[in-house]
Each structure stands twice: as structure tokens, then as C-alpha cells.
GROMACS .gro file of C-alpha atoms in nm:
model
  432
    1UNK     CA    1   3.387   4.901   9.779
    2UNK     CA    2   3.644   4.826   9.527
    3UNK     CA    3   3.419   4.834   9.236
    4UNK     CA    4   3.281   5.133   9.315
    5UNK     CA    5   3.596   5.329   9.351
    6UNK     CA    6   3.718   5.165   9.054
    7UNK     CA    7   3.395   5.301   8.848
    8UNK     CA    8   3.394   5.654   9.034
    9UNK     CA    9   3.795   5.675   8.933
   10UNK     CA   10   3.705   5.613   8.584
   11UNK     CA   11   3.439   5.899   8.575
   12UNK     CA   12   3.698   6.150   8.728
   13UNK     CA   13   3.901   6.015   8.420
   14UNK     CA   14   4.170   5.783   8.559
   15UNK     CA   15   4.293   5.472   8.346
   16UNK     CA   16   4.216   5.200   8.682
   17UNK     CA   17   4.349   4.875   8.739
   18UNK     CA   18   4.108   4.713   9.012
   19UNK     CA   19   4.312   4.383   9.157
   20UNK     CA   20   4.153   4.167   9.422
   21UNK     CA   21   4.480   3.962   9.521
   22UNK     CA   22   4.786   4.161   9.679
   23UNK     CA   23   4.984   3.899   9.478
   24UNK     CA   24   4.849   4.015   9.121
   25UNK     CA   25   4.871   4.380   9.193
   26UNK     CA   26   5.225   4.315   9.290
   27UNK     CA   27   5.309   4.120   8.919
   28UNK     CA   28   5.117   4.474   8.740
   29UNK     CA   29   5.347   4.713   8.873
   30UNK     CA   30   5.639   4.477   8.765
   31UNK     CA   31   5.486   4.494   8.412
   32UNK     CA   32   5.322   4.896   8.372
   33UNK     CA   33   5.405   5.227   8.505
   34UNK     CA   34   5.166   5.387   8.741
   35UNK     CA   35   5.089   5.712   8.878
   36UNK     CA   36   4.928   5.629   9.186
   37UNK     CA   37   4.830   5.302   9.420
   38UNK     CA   38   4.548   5.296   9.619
   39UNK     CA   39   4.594   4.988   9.836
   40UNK     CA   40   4.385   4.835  10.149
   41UNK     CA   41   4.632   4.737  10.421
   42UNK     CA   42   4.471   4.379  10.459
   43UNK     CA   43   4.401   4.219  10.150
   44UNK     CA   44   4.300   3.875  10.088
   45UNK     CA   45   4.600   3.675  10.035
   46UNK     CA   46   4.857   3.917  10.227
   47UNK     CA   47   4.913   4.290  10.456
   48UNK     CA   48   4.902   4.558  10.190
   49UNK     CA   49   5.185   4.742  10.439
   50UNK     CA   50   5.415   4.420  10.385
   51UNK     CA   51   5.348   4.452  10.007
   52UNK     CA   52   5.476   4.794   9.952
   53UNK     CA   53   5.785   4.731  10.195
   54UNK     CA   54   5.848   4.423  10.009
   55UNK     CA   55   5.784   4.613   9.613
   56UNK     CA   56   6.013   4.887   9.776
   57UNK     CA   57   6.269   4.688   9.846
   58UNK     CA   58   6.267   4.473   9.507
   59UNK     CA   59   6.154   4.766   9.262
   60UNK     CA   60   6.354   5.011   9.105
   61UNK     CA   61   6.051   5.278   9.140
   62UNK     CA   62   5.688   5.276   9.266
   63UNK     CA   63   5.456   5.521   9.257
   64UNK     CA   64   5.319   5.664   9.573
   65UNK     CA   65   5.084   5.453   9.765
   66UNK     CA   66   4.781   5.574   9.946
   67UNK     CA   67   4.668   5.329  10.182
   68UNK     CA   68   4.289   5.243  10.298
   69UNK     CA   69   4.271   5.169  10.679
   70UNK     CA   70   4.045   5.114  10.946
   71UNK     CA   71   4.096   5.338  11.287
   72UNK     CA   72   4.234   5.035  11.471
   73UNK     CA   73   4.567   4.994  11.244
   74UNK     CA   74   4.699   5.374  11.246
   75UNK     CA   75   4.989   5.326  11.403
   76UNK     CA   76   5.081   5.057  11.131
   77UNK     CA   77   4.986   5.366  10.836
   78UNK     CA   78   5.240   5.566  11.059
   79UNK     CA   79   5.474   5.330  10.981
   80UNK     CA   80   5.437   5.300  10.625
   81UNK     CA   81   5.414   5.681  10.607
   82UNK     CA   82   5.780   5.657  10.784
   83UNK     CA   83   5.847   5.404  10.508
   84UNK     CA   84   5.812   5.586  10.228
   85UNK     CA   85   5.442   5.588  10.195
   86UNK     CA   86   5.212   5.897  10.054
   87UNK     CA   87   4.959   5.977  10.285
   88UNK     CA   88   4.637   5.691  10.438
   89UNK     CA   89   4.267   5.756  10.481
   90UNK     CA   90   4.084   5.568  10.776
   91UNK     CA   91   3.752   5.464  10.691
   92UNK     CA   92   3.512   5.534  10.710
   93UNK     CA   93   3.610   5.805  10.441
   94UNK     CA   94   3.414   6.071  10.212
   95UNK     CA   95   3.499   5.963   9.841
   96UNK     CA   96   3.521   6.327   9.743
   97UNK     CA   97   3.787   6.380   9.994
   98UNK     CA   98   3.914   6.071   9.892
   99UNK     CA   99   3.960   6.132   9.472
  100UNK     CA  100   4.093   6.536   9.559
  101UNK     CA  101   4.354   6.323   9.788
  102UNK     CA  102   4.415   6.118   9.483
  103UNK     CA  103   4.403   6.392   9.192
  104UNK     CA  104   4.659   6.591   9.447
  105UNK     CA  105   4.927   6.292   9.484
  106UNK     CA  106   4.892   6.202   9.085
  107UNK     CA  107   4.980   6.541   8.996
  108UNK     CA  108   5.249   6.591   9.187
  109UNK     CA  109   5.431   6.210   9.190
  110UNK     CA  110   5.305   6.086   8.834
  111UNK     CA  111   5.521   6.270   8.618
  112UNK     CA  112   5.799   6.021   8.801
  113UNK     CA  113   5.669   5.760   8.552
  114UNK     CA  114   5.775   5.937   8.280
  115UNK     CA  115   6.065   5.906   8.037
  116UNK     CA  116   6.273   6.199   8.179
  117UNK     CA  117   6.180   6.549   8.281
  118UNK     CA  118   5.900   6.649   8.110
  119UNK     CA  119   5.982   6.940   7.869
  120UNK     CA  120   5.650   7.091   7.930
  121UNK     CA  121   5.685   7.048   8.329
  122UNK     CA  122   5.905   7.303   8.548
  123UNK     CA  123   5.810   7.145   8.872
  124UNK     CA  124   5.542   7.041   9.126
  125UNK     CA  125   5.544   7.261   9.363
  126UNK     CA  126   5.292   7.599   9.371
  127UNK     CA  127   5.594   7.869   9.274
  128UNK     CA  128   5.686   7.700   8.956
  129UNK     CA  129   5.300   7.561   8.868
  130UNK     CA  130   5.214   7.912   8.883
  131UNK     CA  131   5.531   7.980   8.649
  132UNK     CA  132   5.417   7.700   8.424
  133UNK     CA  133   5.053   7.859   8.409
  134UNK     CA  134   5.183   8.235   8.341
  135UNK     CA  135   5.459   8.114   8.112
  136UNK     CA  136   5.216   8.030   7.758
  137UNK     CA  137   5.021   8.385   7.776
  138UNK     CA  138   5.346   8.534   7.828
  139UNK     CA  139   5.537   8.369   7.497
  140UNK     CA  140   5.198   8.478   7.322
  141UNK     CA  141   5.216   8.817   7.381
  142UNK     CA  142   5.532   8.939   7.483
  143UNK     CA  143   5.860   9.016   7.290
  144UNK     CA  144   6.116   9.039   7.589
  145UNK     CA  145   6.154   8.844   7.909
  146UNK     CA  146   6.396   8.877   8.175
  147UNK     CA  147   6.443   8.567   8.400
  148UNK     CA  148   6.667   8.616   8.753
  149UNK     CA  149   6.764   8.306   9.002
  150UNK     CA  150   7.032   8.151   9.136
  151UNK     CA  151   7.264   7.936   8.921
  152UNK     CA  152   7.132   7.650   8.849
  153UNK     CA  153   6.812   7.697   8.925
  154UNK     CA  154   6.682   7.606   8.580
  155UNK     CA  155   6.643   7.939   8.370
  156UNK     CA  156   6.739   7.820   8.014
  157UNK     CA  157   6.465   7.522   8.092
  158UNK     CA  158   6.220   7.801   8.184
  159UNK     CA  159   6.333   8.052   7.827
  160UNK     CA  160   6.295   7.656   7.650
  161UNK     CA  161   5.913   7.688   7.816
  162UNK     CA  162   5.841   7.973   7.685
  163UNK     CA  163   5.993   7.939   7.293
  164UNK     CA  164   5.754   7.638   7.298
  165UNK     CA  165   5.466   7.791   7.364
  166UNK     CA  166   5.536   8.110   7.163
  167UNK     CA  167   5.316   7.924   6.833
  168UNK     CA  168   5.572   7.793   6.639
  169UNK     CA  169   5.767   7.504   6.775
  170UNK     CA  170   6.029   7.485   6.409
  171UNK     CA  171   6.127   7.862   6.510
  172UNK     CA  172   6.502   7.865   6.655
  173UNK     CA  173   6.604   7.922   7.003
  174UNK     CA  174   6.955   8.014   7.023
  175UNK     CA  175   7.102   8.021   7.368
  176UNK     CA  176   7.444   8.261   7.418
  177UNK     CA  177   7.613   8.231   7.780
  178UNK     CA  178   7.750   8.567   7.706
  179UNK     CA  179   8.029   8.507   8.076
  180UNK     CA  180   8.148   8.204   7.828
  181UNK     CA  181   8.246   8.419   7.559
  182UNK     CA  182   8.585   8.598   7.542
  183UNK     CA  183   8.516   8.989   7.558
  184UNK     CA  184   8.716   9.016   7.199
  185UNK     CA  185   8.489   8.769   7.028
  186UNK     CA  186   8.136   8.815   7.147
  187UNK     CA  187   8.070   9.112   6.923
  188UNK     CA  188   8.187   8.856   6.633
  189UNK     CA  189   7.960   8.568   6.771
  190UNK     CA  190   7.667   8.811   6.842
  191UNK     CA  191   7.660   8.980   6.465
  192UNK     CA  192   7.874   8.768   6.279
  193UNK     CA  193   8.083   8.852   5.988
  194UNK     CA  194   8.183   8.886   5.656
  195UNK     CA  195   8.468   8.656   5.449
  196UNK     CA  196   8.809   8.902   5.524
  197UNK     CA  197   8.649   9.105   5.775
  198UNK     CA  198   8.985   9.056   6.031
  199UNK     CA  199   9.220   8.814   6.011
  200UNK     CA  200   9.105   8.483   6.044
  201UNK     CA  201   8.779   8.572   5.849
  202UNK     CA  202   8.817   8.285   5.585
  203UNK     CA  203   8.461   8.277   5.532
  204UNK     CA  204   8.132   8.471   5.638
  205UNK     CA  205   7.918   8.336   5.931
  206UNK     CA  206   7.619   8.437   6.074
  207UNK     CA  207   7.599   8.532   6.390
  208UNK     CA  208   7.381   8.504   6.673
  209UNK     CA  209   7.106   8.744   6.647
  210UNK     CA  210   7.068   8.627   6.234
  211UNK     CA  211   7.045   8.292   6.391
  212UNK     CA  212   6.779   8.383   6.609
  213UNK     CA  213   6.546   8.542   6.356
  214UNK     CA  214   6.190   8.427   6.333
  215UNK     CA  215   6.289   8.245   6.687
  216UNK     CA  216   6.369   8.310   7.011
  217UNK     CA  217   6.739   8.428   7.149
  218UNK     CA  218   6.829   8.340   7.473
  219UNK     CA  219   7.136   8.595   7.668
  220UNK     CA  220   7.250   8.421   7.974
  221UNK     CA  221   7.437   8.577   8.228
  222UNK     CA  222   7.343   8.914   8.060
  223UNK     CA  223   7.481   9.113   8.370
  224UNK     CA  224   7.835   9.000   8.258
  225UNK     CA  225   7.794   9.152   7.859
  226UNK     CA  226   8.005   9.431   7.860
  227UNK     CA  227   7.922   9.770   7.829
  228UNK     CA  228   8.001   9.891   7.444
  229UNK     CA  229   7.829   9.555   7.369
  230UNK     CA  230   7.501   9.677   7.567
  231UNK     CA  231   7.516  10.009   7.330
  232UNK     CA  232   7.499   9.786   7.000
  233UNK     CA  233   7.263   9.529   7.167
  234UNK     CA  234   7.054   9.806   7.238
  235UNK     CA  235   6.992   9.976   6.932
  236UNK     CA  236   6.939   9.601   6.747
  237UNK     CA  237   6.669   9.528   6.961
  238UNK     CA  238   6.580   9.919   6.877
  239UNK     CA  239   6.609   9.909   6.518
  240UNK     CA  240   6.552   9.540   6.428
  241UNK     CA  241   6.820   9.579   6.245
  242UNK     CA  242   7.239   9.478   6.249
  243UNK     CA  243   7.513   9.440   6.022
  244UNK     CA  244   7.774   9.192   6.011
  245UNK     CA  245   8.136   9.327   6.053
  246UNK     CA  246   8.284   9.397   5.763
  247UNK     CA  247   7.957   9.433   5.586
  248UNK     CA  248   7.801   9.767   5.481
  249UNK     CA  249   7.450   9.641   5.398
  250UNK     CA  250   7.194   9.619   5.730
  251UNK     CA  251   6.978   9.292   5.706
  252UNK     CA  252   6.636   9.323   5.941
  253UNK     CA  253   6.617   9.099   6.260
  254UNK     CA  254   6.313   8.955   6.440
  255UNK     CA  255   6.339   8.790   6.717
  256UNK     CA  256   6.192   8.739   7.087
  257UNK     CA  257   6.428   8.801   7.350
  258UNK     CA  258   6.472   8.664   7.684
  259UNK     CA  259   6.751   8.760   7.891
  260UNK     CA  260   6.873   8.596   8.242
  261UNK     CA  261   7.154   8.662   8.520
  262UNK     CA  262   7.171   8.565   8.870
  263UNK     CA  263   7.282   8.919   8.931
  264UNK     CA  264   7.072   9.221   9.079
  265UNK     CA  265   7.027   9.434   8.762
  266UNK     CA  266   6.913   9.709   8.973
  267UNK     CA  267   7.199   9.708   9.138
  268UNK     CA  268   7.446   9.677   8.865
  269UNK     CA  269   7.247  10.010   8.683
  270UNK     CA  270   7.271  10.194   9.016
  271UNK     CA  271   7.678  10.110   9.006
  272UNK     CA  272   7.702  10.198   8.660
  273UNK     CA  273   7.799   9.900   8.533
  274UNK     CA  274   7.466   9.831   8.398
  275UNK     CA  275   7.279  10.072   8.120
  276UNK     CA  276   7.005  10.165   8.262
  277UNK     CA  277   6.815  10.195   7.904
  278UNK     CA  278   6.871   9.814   7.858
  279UNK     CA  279   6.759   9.730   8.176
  280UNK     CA  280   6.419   9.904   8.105
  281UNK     CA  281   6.399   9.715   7.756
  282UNK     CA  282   6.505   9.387   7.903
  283UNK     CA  283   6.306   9.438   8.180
  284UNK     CA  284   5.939   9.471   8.045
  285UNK     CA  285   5.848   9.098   8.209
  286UNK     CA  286   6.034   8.956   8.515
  287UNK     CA  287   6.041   8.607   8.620
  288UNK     CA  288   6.190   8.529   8.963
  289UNK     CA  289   6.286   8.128   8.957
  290UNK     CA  290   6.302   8.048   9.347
  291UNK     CA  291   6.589   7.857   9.449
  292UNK     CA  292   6.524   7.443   9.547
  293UNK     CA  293   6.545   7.542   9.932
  294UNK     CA  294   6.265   7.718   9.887
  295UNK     CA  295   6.035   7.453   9.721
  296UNK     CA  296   6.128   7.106   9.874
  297UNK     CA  297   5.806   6.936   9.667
  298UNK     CA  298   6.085   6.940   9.359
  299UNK     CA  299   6.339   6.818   9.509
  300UNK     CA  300   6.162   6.467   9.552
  301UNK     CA  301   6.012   6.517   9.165
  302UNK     CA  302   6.323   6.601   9.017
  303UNK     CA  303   6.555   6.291   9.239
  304UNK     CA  304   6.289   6.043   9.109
  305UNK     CA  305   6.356   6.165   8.731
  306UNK     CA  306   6.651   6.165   8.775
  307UNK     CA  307   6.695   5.816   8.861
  308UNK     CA  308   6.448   5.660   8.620
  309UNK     CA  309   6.630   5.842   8.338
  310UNK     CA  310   6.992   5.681   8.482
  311UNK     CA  311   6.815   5.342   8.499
  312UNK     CA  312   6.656   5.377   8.162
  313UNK     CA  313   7.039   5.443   8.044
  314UNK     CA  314   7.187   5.180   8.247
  315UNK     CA  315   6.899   4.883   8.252
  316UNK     CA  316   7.141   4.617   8.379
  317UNK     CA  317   7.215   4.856   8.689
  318UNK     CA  318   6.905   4.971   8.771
  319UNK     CA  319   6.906   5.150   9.092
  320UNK     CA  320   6.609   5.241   9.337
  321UNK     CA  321   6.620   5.519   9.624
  322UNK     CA  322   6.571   5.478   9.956
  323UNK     CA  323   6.249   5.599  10.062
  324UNK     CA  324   6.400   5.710  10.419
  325UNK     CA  325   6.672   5.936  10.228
  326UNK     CA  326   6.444   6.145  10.074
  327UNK     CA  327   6.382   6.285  10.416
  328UNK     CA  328   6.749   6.392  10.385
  329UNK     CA  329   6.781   6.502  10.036
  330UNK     CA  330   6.470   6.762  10.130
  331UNK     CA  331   6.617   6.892  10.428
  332UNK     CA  332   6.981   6.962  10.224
  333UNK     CA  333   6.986   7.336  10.110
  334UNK     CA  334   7.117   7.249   9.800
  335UNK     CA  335   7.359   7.555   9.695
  336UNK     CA  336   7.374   7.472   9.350
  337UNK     CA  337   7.000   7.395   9.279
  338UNK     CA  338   6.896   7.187   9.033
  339UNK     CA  339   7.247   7.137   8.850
  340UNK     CA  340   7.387   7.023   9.193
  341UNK     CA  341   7.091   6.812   9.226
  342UNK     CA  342   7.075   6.633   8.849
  343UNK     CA  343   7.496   6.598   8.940
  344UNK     CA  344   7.437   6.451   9.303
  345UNK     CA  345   7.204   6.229   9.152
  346UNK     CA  346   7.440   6.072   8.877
  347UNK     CA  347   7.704   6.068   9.129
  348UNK     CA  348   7.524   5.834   9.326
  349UNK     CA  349   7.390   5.637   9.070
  350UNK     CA  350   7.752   5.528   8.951
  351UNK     CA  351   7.934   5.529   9.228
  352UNK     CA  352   7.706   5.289   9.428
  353UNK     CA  353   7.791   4.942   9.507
  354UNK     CA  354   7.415   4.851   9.515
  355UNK     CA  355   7.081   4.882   9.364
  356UNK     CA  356   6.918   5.101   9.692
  357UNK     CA  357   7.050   5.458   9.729
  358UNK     CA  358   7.083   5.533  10.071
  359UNK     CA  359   7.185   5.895  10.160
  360UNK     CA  360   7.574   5.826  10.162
  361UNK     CA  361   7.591   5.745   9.830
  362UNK     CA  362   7.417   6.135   9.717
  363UNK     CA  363   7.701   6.312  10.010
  364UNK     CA  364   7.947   6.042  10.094
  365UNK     CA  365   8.231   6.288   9.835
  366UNK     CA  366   8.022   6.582   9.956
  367UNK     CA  367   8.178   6.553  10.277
  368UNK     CA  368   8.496   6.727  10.161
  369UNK     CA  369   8.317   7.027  10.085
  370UNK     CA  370   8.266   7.130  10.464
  371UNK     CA  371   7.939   6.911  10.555
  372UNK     CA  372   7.951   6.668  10.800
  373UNK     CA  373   7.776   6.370  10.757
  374UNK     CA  374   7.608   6.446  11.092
  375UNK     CA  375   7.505   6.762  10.950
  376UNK     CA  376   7.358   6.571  10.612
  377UNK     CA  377   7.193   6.335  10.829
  378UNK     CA  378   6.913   6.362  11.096
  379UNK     CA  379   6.933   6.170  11.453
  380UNK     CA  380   6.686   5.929  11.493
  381UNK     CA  381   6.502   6.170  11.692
  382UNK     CA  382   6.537   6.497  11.463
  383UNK     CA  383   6.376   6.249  11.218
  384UNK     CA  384   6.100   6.106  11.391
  385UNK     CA  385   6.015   6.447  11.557
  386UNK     CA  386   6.037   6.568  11.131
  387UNK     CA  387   5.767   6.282  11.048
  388UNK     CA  388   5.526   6.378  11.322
  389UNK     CA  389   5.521   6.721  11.258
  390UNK     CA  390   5.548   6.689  10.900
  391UNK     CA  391   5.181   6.417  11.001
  392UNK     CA  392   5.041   6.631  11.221
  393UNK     CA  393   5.014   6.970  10.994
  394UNK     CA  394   4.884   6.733  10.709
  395UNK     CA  395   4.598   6.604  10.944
  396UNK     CA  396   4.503   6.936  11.078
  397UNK     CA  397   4.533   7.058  10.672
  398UNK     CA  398   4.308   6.732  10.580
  399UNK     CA  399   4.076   6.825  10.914
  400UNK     CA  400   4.101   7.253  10.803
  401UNK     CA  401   4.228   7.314  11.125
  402UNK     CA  402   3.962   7.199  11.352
  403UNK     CA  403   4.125   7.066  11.699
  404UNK     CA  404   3.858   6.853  11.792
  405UNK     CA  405   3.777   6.620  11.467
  406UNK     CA  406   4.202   6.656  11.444
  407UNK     CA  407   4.258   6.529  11.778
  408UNK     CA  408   3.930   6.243  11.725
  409UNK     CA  409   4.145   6.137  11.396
  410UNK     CA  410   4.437   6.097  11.618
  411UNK     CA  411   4.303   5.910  11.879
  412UNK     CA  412   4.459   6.183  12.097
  413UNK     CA  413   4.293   6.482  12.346
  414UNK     CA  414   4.275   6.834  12.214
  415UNK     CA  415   4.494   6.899  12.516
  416UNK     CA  416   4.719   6.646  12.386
  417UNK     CA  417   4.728   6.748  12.040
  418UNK     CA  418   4.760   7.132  12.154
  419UNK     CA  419   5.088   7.013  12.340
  420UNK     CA  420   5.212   6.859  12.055
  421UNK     CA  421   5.149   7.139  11.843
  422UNK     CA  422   5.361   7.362  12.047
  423UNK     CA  423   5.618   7.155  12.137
  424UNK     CA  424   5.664   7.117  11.720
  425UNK     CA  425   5.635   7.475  11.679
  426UNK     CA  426   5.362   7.358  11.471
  427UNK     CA  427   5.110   7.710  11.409
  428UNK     CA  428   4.762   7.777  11.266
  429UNK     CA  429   4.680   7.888  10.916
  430UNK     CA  430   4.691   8.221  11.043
  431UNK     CA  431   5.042   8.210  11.251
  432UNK     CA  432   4.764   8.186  11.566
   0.00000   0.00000   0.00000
């Protein structure tokens, strides 16, 4: 069996490692980086379950691991699941279910191998994929791009997306936080100016939009930019054309401009403190970044690159996390997205006394800011009752939905598995 899932991986294009002994599979992912482990739980020389708990407990990082196992030992691939583990397949299995299962996980844990967070990755989970796919036919053919989100949910990442892919990665991309810019100087520091223009003026400097030509100018916050600076902003982007203060002579501009706020533009034109002829020019393409409550799948991708990046930094104090806290760090709302996340995340890494990173070293400070550590952290039973519905909807997913080959998978009655079901508040595809 092993050979031929090591020669059916390599036709679907994976780089496989085939290793007989749990012992030398356990001294290669000491030595490379992985993206996924497919492991029998008995092996010849050892329990592929006491492997992984043991590598887990020793490693800094290891890649998800999708365990083999006959019927008889699911409640052991419960536990591992509990543990930390991806997902299991009992045999026997259907190799085409099998490799999707394995093309699925590698896509959305391998990028944790890599160096940091991949500049040409926003995320794993379907929202910002779909992002990711849009984003390159967008930066081809469009000139202006407005991005709205929470703070921190990653918009000058996303505008850095789509610069890259406009076709010329040498162009600039100038980012302005125009809320960070004193209302006296941003006309200055938009347009620049010429030697003597006002006092202070000791020589000329080119401003922001010059900067930007050829390239790609980012305007955060663009909801704050006040509204004599949307009049001259407006008729740039009209005219492709500005002058420096203090200059009589207009120089041409061309740029591609993508704009971002976590305000509701709409909103802001409707109270008059937004032009309404701006909006529509800013306003040709909208992107809506979700916040990280709303898709959970990054939260795991973005902890893990986190922490290889801090032990890449810091190799004498590597630190590993706690496959039980991710539970936890998926079920926090995170307020402050992805900043609060990347911050969390560092916080923990320095602050704690050991290698494993259990969840009170990401909230043990947060506790100040109104959370309880009760509220951070499931009971025993809100956690198991999380894992088996969190298993159940994946094996009625894997099964499409059919009780009966479900319920056969479970070793459970359709009765029983109805039950469960309900008591989870666990419902069809179809909300039936």
C-alpha cells in the first residue's frame, strides 16, 4: 500500500518521502519542512498516534498529520484529532477521496512551512482565496480600487497584492495614512513643494502623488482626508495633472489608485462629510476584507506564521504552540484582526517561560482588557462538545450528507446520530 500511494502522490505532483520505520520518519521531519504527513497509526517499530504526540511535544512545528486507520481504532483517531491532528481515513478508503483529502489539507496548512507570510498569499480560507483569485485581473485592468474592513484586517497587504500583480513589480507603491498626517501638512506631503515655497521650504521635495507615478498610490483611511483636500485630489486624479506649491508649471501624473477606510463612505457622502464625486471615482471597484471572526481557517494559518517567523528570529528560543489552544485562539473574536493577532502572537512568544504556548501565554495580559480567562477558555465540556460537532459535520461533509453511510462510519444508529445532530444544533446543507 505504501508504494502505491507513494507513486500515485507523485503523479498528482507531490515531492513524497515514503518511510517504512516510525523511527526514520520521525529523524526527516527533524531535518526538512513538510506540508503534509500521511501516517498509519501502527507502524512497524512503534503507534503512529504516540509518534505525533511525542514530535508535538519535542518539535517546534509539524505539519498536519492525516492518519490511516482501520475501523477498530477510531476512538484512538478521535483522540489524536483532539490532539492536534488533521483529519483520519478508515480503511478501507477510495484513493481519490483520499489525495482531494490530501490536496485540501496541503493547501490550506503548507504555507506554515514557509519563511513568513507569503506575499502572494492573503489567507486560506474561501473569502480571501476568492480575493486572491479576483485580485490579478483586477490590477490588470483597473485604475482605481477602493478597499473597506475593519482595522487591521489587512488592507495595505491586500493594495501590496494588487501593485504586484499590476505587470511591473520595479513600479512604486507609496502608501499615505492620510488620519497620520496633520491637516496643515498633508496638502504639502500629497503635492510637494518648491525651495521657499513657506517658511521652512529650504529645499524642493516631491510629494506623494510625483512619488507614485508610473506606480501605485495607496490613501489609507481616506474617509478622514479633509474636505478642500478631496476638491484638489479630485481634479488630480481628473486631470493627471498637479503642481507643487509654490510652483507655477503643472507636471503630468500617472498613477493607479487604491483607496481604503474602515468607514461607511456611503454614509459619510449622505452626511456631507464625504464628496460624493470622489466617492463615485474612488469607488469604481470595491473590495470588502471580512474581519478574522468571520473566517476562523486564518486564524490557525496566520498563528502558525507567526510563530515560525519568531522562531526563525529567535533560533535559541524556539517556541511551539499547543495544539489544544488553537481551539481557543479560533473561538476568540479577535477585535483587532490580524494586527491584534500578529501582536498576541509576539506577546506570547517573549513573554513565555517555555518552549509550548499554551493559551495563557496569547491572553494571560489580555485579561485586563475586560475578558475573563473563563471567557477565553472553554470548560472541558464546551470543548469536547466543540470537537464532536466540529467531527461530526466533517463526517457527514466527507459522507455528503447521507445519514446512513454517516452513522455506518460512526459505528453509531441513524437514530443515534440524528440525536446527536440536534442536540449540537448541527443542520443539513440546506438548514433542513
Amino acid at each position: 500500500m505504501g508504494e502505491s500511494l507513494a507513486e500515485r502522490f507523485r503523479l498528482e505532483g507531490f515531492d513524497v518521502d515514503w518511510w517504512r520505520r516510525g523511527a526514520e520518519a520521525a529523524e526527516a521531519l527533524e531535518k526538512r519542512r513538510y506540508a503534509i504527513v500521511v501516517s498509519d497509526i501502527r507502524l512497524s517499530d512503534c503507534n503512529g498516534g504516540d509518534l505525533f504526540l511525542e514530535l508535538g511535544a519535542r518539535l517546534p512545528m509539524l505539519p498536519p498529520f492525516l492518519f490511516l486507520t482501520a475501523f477498530g481504532s477510531i476512538d484512538r483517531a478521535v483522540e489524536l484529532l483532539k490532539a492536534g491532528a488533521a483529519d483520519y481515513v478508515t480503511k478501507p478508503f477510495d484513493p481519490d477521496a483520499l489525495v482531494a483529502r490530501v490536496h485540501a489539507l496541503a493547501q490550506d496548512y503548507g504555507g506554515a512551512a514557509g519563511s513568513d507570510v507569503d506575499a502572494d498569499a492573503l489567507g486560506v480560507s474561501p473569502a480571501m482565496r476568492r480575493i486572491a483569485e479576483t485580485l490579478p485581473r483586477l490590477a490588470r485592468n483597473a485604475s482605481a480600487l477602493l478597499i473597506t474592513g475593519e482595522s487591521g484586517v489587512g488592507k495595505e497587504h491586500v493594495a501590496q497584492f494588487f501593485h504586484r500583480h499590476a505587470g511591473n513589480p520595479d513600479a512604486p507603491f507609496v502608501a499615505v495614512n492620510c488620519a497620520a498626517i496633520p491637516e496643515s501638512l498633508l496638502e504639502a506631503e500629497l503635492f510637494g513643494y518648491e525651495k521657499g515655497a513657506f517658511t521652512g521650504a529650504v529645499k524642493a521635495k516631491r510629494g506623494y502623488f510625483e512619488q507614485a507615478h508610473g506606480g501605485t498610490l495607496f490613501l489609507d483611511e481616506i474617509g478622514d482626508m479633509p474636505l478642500h483636500m478631496q476638491v484638489k485630489l479630485l481634479r488630480v486624479l481628473q486631470e493627471r495633472k498637479l503642481r507643487r506649491l509654490g510652483s507655477e508649471a503643472p507636471m503630468d501624473v500617472n498613477f493607479r489608485l487604491v483607496c481604503a477606510t474602515h468607514q461607511d463612505l456611503k454614509a459619510m457622502v449622505d452626511a456631507g462629510t464625504f464628496r460624493d464625486d470622489l466617492y463615485y471615482r474612488v469607488h469604481v471597484i470595491h473590495l470588502r476584507i471580512p474581519p478574522l471572526r468571520e473566517r476562523p481557517e486564518d486564524i490557525r494559518w496566520f498563528v502558525h506564521h507567526f510563530v515560525e517567523s519568531f522562531n526563525r528570529a529567535h533560533p535559541d528560543e524556539r517556541r511551539r504552540l499547543d495544539p489544544r489552544t488553537e481551539q481557543t485562539l479560533m473561538s476568540y473574536s479577535w477585535p483587532g484582526n490580524v494586527r491584534e493577532l500578529k501582536h498576541a502572537v509576539e506577546r506570547a512568544c517573549i513573554l513565555s517561560p517555555g518552549p509550548l504556548l499554551g493559551a495563557e501565554a496569547f491572553f494571560g495580559e489580555g485579561l485586563e482588557a475586560g475578558k475573563s480567562d473563563e471567557a477565553l477558555s472553554p470548560s472541558l465540556a464546551e470543548y469536547l462538545m466543540s470537537c464532536e460537532r466540529d467531527y461530526l459535520a466533517m463526517m457527514l461533509e466527507r459522507h455528503h450528507w447521507h445519514m446512513t453511510h454517516t452513522a455506518e462510519a460512526l459505528g453509531i444508529t441513524r437514530k443515534t446520530l440524528w440525536e446527536k445532530m440536534r442536540r449540537l444544533g448541527i443542520e443539513g446543507p440546506e438548514g433542513d
